[in-house]
Short mmCIF file of C-alpha atoms and ligand atoms in Angstrom, two decimals:
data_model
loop_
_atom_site.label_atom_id
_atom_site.label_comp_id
_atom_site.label_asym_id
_atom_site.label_seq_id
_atom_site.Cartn_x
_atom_site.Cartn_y
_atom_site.Cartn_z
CA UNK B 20 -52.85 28.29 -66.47
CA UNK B 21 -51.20 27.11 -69.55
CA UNK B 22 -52.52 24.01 -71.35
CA UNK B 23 -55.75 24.17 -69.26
CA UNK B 24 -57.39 21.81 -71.81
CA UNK B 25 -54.68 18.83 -71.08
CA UNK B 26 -55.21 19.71 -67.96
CA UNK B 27 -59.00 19.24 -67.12
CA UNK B 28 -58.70 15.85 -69.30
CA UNK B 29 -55.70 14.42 -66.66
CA UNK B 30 -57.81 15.86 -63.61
CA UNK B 31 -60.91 14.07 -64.23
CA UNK B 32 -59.22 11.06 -64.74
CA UNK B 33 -57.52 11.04 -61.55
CA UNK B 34 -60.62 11.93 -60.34
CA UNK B 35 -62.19 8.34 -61.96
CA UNK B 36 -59.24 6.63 -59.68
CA UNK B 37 -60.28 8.39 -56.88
CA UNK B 38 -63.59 7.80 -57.09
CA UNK B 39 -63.53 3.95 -58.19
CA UNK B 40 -64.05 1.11 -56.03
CA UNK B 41 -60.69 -0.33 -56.55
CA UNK B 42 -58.02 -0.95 -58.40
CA UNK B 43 -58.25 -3.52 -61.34
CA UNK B 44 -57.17 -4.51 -64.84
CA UNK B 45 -60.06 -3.02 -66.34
CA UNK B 46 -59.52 0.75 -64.51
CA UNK B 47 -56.17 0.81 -65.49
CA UNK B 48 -57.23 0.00 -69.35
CA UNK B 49 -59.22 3.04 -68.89
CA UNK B 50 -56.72 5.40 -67.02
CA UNK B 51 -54.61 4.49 -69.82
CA UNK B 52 -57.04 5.17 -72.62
CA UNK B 53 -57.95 8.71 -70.96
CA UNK B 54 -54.39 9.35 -70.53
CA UNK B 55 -53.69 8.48 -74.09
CA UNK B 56 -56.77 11.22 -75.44
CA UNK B 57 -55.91 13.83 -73.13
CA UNK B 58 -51.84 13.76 -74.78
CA UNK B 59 -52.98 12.97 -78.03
CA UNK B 60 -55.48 16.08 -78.04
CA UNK B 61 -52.63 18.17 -76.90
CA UNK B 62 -50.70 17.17 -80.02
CA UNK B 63 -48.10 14.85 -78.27
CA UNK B 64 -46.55 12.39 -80.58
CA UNK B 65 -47.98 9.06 -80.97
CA UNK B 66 -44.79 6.94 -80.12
CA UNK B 67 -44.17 8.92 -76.96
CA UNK B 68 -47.51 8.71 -76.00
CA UNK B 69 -48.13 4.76 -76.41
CA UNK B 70 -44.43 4.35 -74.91
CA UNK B 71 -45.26 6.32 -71.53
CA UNK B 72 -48.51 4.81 -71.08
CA UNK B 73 -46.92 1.27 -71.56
CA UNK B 74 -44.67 1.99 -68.61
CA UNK B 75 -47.61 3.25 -66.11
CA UNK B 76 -49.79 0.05 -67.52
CA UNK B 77 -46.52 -2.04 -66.38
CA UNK B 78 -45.68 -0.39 -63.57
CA UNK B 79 -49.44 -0.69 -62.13
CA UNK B 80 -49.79 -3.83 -62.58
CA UNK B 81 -46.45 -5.36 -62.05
CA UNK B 82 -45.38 -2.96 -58.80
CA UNK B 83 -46.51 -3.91 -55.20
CA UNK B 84 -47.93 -1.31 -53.74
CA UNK B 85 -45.77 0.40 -50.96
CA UNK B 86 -46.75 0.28 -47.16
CA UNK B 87 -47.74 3.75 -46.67
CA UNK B 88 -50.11 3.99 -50.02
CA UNK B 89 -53.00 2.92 -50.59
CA UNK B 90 -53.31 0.98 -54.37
CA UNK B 91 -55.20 4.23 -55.51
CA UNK B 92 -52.75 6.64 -54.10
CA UNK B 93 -49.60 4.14 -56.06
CA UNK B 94 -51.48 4.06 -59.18
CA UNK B 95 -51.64 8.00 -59.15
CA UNK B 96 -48.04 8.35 -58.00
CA UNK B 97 -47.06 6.57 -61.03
CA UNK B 98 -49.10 8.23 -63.25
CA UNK B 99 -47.36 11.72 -61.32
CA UNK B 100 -43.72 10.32 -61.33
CA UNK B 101 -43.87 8.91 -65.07
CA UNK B 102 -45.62 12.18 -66.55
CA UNK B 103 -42.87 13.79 -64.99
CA UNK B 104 -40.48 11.85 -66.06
CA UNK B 105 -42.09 12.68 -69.29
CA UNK B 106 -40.89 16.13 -69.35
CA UNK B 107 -37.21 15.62 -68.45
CA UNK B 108 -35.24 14.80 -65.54
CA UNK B 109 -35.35 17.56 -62.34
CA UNK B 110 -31.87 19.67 -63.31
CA UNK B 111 -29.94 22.15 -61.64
CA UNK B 112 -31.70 25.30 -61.38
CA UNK B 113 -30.46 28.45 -62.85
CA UNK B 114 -32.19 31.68 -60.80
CA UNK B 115 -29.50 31.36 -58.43
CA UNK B 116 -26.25 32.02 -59.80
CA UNK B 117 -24.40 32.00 -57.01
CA UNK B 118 -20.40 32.86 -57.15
CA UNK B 119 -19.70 32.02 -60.39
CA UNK B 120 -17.59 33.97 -62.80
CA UNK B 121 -19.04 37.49 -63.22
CA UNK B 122 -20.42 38.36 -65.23
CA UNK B 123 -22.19 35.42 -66.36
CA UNK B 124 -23.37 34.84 -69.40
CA UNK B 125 -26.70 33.93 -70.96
CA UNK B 126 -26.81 34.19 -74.72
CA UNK B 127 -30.03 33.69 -76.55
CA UNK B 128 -30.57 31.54 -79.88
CA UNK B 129 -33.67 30.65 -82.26
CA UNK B 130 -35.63 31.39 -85.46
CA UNK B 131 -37.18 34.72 -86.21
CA UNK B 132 -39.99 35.27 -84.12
CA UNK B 133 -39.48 32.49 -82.02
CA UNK B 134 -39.48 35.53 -79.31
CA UNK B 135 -35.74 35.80 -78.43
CA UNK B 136 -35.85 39.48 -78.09
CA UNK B 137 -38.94 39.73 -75.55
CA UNK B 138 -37.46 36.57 -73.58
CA UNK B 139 -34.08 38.48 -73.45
CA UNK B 140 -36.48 40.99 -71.61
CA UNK B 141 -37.68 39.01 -69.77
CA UNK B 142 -34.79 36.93 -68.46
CA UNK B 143 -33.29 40.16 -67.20
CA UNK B 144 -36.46 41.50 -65.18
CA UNK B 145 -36.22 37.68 -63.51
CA UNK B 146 -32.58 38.22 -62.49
CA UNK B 147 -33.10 41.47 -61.38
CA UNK B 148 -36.03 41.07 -59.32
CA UNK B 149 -33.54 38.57 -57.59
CA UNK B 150 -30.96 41.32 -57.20
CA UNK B 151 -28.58 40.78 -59.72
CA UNK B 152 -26.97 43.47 -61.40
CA UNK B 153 -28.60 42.59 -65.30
CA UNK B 154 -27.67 43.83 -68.20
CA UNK B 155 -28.68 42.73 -72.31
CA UNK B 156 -26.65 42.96 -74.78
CA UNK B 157 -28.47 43.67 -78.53
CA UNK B 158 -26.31 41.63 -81.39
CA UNK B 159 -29.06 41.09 -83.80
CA UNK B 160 -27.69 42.97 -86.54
CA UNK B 161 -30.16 41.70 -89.42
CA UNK B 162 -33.77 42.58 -88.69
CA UNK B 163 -33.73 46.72 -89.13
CA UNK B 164 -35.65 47.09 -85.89
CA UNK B 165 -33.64 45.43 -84.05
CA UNK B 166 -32.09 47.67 -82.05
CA UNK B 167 -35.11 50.09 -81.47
CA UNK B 168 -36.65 46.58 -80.13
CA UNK B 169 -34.24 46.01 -77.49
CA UNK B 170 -34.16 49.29 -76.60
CA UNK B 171 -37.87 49.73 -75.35
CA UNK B 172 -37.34 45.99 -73.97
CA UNK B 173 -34.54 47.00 -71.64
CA UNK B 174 -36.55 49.90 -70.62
CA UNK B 175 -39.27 48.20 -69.38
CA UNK B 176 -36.83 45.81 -67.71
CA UNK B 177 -35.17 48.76 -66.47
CA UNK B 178 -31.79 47.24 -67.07
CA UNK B 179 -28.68 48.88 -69.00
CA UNK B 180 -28.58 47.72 -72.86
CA UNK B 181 -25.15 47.54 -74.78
CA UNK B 182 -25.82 48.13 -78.58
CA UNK B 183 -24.83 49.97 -81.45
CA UNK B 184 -27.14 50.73 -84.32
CA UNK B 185 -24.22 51.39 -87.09
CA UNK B 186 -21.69 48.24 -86.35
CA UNK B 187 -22.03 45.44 -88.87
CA UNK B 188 -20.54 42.75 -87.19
CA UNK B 189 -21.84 41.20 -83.89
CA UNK B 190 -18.34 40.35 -82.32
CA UNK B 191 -17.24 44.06 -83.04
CA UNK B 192 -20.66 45.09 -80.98
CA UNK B 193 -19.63 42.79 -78.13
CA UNK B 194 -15.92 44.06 -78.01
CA UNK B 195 -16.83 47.71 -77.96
CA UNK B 196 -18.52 46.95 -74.48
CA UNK B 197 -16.04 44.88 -73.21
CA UNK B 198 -14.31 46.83 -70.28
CA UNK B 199 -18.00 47.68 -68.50
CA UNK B 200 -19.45 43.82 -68.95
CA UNK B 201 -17.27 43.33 -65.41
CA UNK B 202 -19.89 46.03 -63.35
CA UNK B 203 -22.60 43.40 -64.46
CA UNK B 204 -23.62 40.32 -62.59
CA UNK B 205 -25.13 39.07 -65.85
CA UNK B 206 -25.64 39.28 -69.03
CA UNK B 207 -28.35 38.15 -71.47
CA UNK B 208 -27.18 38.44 -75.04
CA UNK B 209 -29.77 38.70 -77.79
CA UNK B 210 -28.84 37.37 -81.14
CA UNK B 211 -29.84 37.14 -84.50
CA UNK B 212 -32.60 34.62 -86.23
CA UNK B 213 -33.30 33.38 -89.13
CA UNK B 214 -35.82 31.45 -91.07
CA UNK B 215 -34.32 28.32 -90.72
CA UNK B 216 -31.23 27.03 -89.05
CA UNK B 217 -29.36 28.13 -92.14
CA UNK B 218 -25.54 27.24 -92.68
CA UNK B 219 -25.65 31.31 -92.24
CA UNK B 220 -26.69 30.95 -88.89
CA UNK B 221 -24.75 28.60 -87.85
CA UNK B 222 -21.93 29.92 -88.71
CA UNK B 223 -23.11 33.52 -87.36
CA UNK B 224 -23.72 31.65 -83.66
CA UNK B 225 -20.20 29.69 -83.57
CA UNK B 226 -18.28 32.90 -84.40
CA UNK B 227 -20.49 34.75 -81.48
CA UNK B 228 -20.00 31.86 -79.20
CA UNK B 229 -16.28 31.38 -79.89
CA UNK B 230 -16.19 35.40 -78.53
CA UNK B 231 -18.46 35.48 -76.10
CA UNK B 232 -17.53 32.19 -74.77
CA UNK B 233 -21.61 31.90 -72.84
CA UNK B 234 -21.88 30.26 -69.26
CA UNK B 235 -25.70 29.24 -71.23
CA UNK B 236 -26.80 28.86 -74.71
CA UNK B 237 -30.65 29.12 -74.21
CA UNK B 238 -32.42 27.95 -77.62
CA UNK B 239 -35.99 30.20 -77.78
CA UNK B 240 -39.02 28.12 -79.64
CA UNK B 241 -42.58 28.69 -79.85
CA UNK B 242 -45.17 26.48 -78.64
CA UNK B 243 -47.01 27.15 -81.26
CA UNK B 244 -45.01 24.98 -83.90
CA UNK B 245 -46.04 21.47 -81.48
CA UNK B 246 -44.14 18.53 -82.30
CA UNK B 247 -41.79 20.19 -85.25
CA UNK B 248 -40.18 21.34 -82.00
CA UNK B 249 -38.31 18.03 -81.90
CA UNK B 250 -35.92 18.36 -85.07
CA UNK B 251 -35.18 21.95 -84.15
CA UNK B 252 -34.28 21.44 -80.97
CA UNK B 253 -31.81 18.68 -81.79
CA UNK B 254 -30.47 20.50 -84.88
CA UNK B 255 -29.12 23.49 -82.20
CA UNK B 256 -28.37 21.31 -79.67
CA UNK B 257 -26.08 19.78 -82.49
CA UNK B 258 -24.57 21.95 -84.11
CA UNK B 259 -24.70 24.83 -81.67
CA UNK B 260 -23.89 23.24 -78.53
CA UNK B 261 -27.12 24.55 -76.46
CA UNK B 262 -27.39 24.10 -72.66
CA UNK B 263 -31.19 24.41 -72.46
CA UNK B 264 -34.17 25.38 -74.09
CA UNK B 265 -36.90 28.43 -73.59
CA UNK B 266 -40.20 27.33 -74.68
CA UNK B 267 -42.10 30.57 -75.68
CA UNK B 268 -45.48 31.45 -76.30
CA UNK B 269 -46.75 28.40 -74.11
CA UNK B 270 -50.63 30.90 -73.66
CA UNK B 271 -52.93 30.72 -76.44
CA UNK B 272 -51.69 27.16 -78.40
CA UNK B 273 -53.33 23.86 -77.56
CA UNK B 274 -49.74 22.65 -79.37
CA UNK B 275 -47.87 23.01 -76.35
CA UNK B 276 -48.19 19.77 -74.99
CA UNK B 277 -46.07 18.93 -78.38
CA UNK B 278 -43.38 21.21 -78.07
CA UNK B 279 -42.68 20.42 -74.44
CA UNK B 280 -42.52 16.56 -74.94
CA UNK B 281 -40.68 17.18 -78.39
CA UNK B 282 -37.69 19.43 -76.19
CA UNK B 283 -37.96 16.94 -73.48
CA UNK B 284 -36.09 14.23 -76.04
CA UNK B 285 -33.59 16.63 -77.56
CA UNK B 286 -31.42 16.11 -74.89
CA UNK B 287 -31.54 19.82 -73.76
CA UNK B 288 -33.50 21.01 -70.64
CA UNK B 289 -36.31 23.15 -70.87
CA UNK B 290 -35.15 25.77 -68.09
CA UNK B 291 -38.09 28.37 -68.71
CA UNK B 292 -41.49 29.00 -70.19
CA UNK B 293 -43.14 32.03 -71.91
CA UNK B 294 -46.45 32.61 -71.07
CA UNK B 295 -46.96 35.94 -72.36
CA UNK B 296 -46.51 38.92 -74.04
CA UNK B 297 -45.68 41.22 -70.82
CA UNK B 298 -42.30 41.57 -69.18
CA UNK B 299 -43.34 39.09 -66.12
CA UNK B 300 -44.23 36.58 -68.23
CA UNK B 301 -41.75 34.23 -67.59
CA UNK B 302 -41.83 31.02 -65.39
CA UNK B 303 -39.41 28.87 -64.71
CA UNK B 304 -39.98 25.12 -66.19
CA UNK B 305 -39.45 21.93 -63.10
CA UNK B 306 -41.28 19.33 -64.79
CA UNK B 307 -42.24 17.83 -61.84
CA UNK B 308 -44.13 20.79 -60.33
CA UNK B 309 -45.34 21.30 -64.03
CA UNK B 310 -47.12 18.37 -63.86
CA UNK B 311 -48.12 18.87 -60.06
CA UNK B 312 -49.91 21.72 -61.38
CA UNK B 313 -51.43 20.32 -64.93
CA UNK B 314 -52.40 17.15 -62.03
CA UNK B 315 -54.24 19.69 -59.62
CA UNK B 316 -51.55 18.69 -57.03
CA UNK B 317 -50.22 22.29 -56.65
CA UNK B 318 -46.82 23.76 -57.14
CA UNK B 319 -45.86 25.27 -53.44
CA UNK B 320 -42.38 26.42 -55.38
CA UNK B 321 -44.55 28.68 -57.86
CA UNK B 322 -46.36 30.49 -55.24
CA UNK B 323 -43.32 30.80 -53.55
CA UNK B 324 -41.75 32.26 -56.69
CA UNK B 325 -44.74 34.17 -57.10
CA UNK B 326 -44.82 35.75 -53.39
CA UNK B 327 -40.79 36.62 -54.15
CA UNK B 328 -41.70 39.14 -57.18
CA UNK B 329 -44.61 40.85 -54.84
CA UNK B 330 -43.02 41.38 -51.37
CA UNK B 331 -39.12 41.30 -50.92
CA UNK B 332 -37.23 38.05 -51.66
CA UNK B 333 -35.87 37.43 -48.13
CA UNK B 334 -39.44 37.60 -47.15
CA UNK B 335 -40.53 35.65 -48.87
CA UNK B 336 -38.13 32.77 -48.00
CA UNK B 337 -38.66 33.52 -44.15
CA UNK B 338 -42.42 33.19 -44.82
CA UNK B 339 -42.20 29.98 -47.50
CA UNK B 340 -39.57 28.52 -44.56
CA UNK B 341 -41.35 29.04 -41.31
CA UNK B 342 -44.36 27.95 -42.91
CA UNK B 343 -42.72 24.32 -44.06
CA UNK B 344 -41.15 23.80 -40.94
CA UNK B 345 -45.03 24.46 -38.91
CA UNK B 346 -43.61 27.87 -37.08
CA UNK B 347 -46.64 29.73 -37.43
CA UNK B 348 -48.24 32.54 -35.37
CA UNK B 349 -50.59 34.76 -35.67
CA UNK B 350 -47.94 37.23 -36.81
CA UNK B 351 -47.15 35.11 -39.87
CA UNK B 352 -50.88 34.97 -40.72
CA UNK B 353 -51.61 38.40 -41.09
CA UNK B 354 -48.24 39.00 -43.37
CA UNK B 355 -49.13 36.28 -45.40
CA UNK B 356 -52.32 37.32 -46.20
CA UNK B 357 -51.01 40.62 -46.58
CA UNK B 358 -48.79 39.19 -49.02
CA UNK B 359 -51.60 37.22 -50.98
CA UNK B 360 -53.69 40.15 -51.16
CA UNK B 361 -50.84 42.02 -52.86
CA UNK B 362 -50.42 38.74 -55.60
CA UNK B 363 -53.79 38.98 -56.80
CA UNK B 364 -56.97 36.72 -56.26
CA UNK B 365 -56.38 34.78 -53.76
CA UNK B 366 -58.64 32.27 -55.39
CA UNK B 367 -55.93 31.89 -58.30
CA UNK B 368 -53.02 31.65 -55.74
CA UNK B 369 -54.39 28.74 -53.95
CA UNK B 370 -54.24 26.67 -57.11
CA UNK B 371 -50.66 26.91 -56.56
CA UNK B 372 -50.68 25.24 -53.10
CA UNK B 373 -50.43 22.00 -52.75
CA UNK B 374 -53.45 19.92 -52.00
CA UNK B 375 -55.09 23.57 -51.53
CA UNK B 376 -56.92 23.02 -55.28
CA UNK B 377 -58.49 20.03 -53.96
CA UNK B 378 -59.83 21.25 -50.31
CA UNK B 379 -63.41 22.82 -50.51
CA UNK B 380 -62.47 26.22 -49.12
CA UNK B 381 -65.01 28.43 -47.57
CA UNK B 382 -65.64 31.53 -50.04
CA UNK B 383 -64.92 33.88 -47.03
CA UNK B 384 -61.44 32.14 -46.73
CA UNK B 385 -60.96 32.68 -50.14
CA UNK B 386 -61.93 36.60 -50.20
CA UNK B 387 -60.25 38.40 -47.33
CA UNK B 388 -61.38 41.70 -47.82
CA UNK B 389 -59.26 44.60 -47.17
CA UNK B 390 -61.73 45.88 -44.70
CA UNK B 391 -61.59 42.49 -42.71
CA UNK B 392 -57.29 42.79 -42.53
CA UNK B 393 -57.48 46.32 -41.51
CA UNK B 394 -59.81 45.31 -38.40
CA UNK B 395 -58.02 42.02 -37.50
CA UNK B 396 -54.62 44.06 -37.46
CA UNK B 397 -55.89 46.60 -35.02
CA UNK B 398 -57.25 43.58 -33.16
CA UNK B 399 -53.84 42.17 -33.58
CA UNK B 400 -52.66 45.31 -31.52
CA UNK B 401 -54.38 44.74 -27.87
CA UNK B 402 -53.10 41.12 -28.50
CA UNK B 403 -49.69 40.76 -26.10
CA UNK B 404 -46.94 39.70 -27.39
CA UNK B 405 -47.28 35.82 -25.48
CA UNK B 406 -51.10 35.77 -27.47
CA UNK B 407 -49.70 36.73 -30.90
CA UNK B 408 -46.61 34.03 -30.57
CA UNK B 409 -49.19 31.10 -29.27
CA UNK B 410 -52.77 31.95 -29.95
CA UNK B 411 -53.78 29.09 -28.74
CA UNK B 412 -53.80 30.77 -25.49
CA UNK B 413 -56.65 32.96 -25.95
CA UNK B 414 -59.53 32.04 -24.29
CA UNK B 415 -62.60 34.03 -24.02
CA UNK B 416 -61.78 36.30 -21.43
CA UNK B 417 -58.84 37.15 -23.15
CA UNK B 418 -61.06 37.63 -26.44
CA UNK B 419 -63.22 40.18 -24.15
CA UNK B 420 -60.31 41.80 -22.96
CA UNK B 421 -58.70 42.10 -26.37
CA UNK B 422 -62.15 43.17 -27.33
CA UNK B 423 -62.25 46.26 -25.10
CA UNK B 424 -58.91 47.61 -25.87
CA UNK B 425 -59.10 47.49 -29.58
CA UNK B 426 -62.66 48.58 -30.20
CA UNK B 427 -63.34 45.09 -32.59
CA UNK B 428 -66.08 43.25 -31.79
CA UNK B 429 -66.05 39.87 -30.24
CA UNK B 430 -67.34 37.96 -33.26
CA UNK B 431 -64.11 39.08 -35.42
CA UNK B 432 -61.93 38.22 -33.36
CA UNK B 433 -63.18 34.81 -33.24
CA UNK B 434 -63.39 34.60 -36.67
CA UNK B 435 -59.26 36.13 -36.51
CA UNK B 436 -58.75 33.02 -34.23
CA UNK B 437 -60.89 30.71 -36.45
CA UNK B 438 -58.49 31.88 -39.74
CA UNK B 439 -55.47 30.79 -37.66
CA UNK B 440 -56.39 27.40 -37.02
CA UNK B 441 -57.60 26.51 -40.23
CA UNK B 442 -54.26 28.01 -41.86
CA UNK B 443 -52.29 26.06 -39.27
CA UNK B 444 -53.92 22.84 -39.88
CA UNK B 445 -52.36 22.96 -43.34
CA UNK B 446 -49.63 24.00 -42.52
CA UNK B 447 -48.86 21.26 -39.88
CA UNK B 448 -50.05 18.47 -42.59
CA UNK B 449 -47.38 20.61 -45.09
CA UNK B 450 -44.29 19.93 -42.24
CA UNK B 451 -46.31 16.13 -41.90
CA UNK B 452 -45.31 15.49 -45.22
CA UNK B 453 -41.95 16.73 -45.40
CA UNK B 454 -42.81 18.54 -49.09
CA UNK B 455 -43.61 14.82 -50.39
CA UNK B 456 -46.66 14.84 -52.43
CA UNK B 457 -48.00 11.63 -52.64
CA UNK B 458 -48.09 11.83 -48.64
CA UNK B 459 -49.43 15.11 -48.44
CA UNK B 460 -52.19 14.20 -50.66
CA UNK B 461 -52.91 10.56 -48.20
CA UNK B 462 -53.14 13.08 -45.24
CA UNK B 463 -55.51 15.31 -46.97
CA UNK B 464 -57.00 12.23 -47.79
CA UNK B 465 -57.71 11.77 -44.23
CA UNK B 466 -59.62 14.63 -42.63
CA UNK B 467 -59.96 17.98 -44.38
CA UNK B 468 -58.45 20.90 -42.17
CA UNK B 469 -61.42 23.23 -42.93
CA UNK B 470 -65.07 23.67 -42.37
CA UNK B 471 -64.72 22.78 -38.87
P1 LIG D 26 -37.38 37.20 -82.10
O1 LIG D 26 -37.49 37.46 -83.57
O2 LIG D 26 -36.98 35.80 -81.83
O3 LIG D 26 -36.54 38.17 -81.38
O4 LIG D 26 -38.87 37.31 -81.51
P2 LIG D 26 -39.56 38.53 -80.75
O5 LIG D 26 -39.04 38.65 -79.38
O6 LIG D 26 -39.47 39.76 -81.60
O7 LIG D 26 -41.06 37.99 -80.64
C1 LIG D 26 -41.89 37.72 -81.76
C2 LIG D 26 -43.34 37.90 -81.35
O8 LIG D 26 -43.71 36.89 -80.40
C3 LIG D 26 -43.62 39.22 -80.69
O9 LIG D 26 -44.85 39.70 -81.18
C4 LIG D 26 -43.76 38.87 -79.20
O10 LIG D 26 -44.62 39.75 -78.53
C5 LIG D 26 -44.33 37.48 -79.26
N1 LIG D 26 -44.01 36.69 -78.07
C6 LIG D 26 -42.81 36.38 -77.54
N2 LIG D 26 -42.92 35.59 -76.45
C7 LIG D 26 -44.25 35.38 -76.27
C8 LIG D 26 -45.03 34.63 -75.31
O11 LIG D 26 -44.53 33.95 -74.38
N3 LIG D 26 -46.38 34.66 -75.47
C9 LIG D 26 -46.98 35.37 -76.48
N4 LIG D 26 -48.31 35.34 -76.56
N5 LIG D 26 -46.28 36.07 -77.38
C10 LIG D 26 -44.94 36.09 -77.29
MG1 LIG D 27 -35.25 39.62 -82.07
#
C-alpha cells in the first residue's frame, strides 16, 4: 500500500492505546508526540501538523466519552475522524455518472510530467470497466510525442482516441471531432503542460475551457514534489477554475503524505490517486477509507472496488450487498472465494476488510487452494438445495450422506462447513455494525469470530 512508512508509525501507536492501561494526560502527550513524528516523517507541514494534533489533544481531553465506547475506543475515533478530516471533507463521488449530459466531460490539467497523459489512460479504463462508453481526446499540441503517447495509451485502454498530429491549435482539434463526441458517454481530454503555470498556460487552458465547456477540470500533480503541492494547487484552482485534483505517482515517494495534506487545503478535492505506472493503477481517493486503511481499519469500499474490476460489476454489488445485509449461504461462499482467488493473494485482499487486518486468521483461511475449491464445489453438488440455502442444517448424517454421493471425504466437508461459519461470523458482526467503524472494531473487540 501507498505510504506504508506513515502507516506502520500510526498503527503502532494505536496499538500503544490499545494496549495501555487507560486513558490519561500523559498517554495522550504521547499519542500526540507519535502522531506528530509519524506526519512529520512523511513530510507534512509543520503548522498543519501541530494544528491537527491540537484538536485530538482537545478533543480527548475535553469530550465525554460516548455510551457505547469505551475511553480507548473515543480516543481512537478521534484520532480516525480528525485524520480524516485531515484529508478533506467526504464529497460526491464521481465513478457514477449517472444521467447527466452526455457526453460528459473530464478534461485534464498540470505541469509536464505531472502524468496527465497516463492518468487520461487511466481514467478511461476506470469508466469503462464500469460500462461507459469512454473515449480521450489528445490536445497536447506542444510536446512532439504527444500524440504517438496517447495513441498507445488509448490502446491499452482500448478506448477510441480523437487526435490529429498536423492541427496547431487545440480548439481546432476539438471541433474537428465534434459531431461523434455525442456516441460517447465520456470524455477525458488530455491537455498540454508546461514547466510552470505560465501566463502561456493559462491562457492556453481558458481558451480550451471556454470551448470545451468540461463537466470536471481534474488538476494532475505528483506526489513526489510533497508540500510544494500546496501553491500549485491553489494557483489552478485560481486561475483555472479546477473541480478536483489527481494526485499521481503516490508509489515510490515517502513525500506523499505532503502532497495529500497540501491539496487537502487548496480548496479542491482530491477525487483520485496514481499508484502506478500500469493502466489499473488508479484508485479512487475517500479520505476517510484512506485513512481506514493507513489506520489498519480496512477499506470494505476498496475491496469492493477491487472485486468490481475482477468479476462483473453487478456481481459484485449483489455479493458486497448480501454480504452487508448478513444473507449468506453457502452459495455466496464459494463465489466469493471464487472471486478472491481471481483478485490475487488473498492475504493482500483481507487488508482491505474491515477489522479483517486485525483478526489472527488461520494460514489455511488465508490460502484456499485451487485444489481445495474444486473439491468443496463438487461437495457443494450432493448438497440439496434446503442445505446450500441454510447450512446450518447439516448434521452428520447429512455430512455422510453428502459424503457418499459426491465422492469427498468426510473431513472436507467439515472443514467446507467450518469455512462457512467462520465467514458468517464476520459477516453478521459487518450487518451488527451497520458499516460504522468504530462499532465494528468494539465488537471485534469482543470475541474474535475465528479459531474456534
Ligand atoms: P504528462 O506530461 O503530464 O502528460 O505526464 P505523463 O503522463 O507523460 O507521465 C510522466 C511520467 O510519469 C511517465 O513516465 C509516467 O509513466 C509516470 N507516471 C505517471 N503516473 C504515475 C504513477 O502514478 N506512478 C508512477 N510510478 N509513475 C507515473
Ligand atoms: Mg502528456
Amino acid at each position: 500500500m501507498v505510504l506504508e512508512k506513515l502507516s506502520d508509525s500510526l498503527r503502532s501507536t494505536l496499538q500503544k492505546i490499545a494496549k495501555s492501561l487507560f486513558v490519561d494526560e500523559s498517554l495522550i502527550n504521547e499519542l500526540t508526540k507519535d502522531i506528530q513524528r509519524a506526519l512529520l516523517q512523511a513530510d507534512v507541514n509543520v503548522k498543519l501538523v501541530f494544528d491537527l494534533t491540537e484538536k485530538i489533544k482537545k478533543r480527548a481531553l475535553g469530550e465525554e466519552a460516548p455510551k457505547e465506547l469505551t475511553k480507548k475506543e473515543q480516543l481512537i475515533s478521534i484520532v480516525y475522524e480528525e485524520l480524516a478530516n485531515f484529508l478533506g471533507k467526504e464529497q460526491n463521488k464521481i465513478d457514477k455518472i449517472g444521467a447527466r449530459e452526455k457526453p460528459f466531460k473530464i478534461m485534464l490539467v498540470g505541469l509536464f510530467g505531472s502524468g496527465k497523459t497516463t492518468t487520461a489512460g487511466k481514467l478511461a479504463k476506470f469508466y469503462t470497466k464500469r460500462g461507459y462508453k469512454t473515449a480521450l481526446v489528445g490536445l497536447d499540441i506542444h510536446r512532439p510525442a504527444a500524440m504517438e503517447q496517447i495513441e498507445q495509451v488509448a490502446n491499452s485502454a482500448g478506448t477510441a482516441v480523437f487526435l490529429d498530429k498536423k492541427i496547431k491549435e487545440p480548439t481546432d482539434i476539438w471541433d474537428k471531432f465534434y459531431d461523434e463526441y455525442k456516441n460517447f458517454d465520456i470524455l477525458v481530454i488530455d491537455t498540454a503542460g508546461r514547466d510552470a503555470l505560465s501566463k502561456d498556460l493559462i491562457n492556453e487552458i481558458e481558451e480550451v475551457n471556454k470551448k470545451i465547456a468540461p463537466n470536471e477540470v481534474l488538476l494532475v500533480i505528483s506526489a513526489d514534489i510533497g508540500q510544494a503541492a500546496q501553491k500549485q494547487a491553489e494557483q489552478f484552482h485560481k486561475s483555472c477554475g479546477i473541480t478536483g485534483i489527481i494526485v499521481s505517482k503516490m508509489d515510490g515517494t515517502a513525500k506523499g503524505g505532503g502532497a495529500l495534506t497540501a491539496c487537502a487545503v487548496s480548496g479542491a478535492p482530491i477525487r483520485f490517486m496514481g499508484i502506478g505506472e500500469k493502466i489499473d493503477d488508479l484508485e479512487q481517493f475517500n479520505p476517510q477509507g484512506f485513512v481506514g486503511r493507513l489506520l489498519g481499519m480496512g477499506d470494505l469500499e476498496a475491496l469492493l472496488e477491487k472485486a468490481k474490476d475482477v468479476i462483473k460489476v453487478e456481481d459484485a454489488e449483489d455479493l458486497g450487498k448480501r454480504f452487508l445485509k448478513g444473507e449468506f449461504n453457502l452459495i455466496d461462499l464459494y463465489e466469493q472465494m471464487t472471486a478472491m482467488s481471481k483478485m490475487g493473494p488473498l492475504s493482500q485482499i483481507v487488508e482491505m476488510v474491515p477489522g479483517f487486518s486485525q483478526l489472527k486468521l488461520p494460514k489455511e483461511m488465508l490460502q484456499v487452494q485451487e485444489g481445495k475449491l474444486k473439491k468443496w464445489k463438487i461437495a457443494m453438488e450432493s448438497f440439496n438445495r434446503k442445505e446450500l440455502e441454510d447450512p446450518e442444517i447439516v448434521d452428520s448424517s447429512r455430512i455422510e450422506r453428502i459424503s457418499k454421493g459426491s465422492g469427498i471425504n468426510v473431513q472436507e466437508i467439515r472443514g467446507l462447513l467450518k469455512q462457512y461459519k467462520q465467514s458468517k461470523k464476520v459477516v453478521k458482526m459487518f450487518k451488527g455494525s451497520k458499516g460504522d467503524i468504530s462499532k465494528f472494531m468494539k465488537k471485534l473487540g469482543g470475541k474474535l469470530p475465528v479459531g474456534g
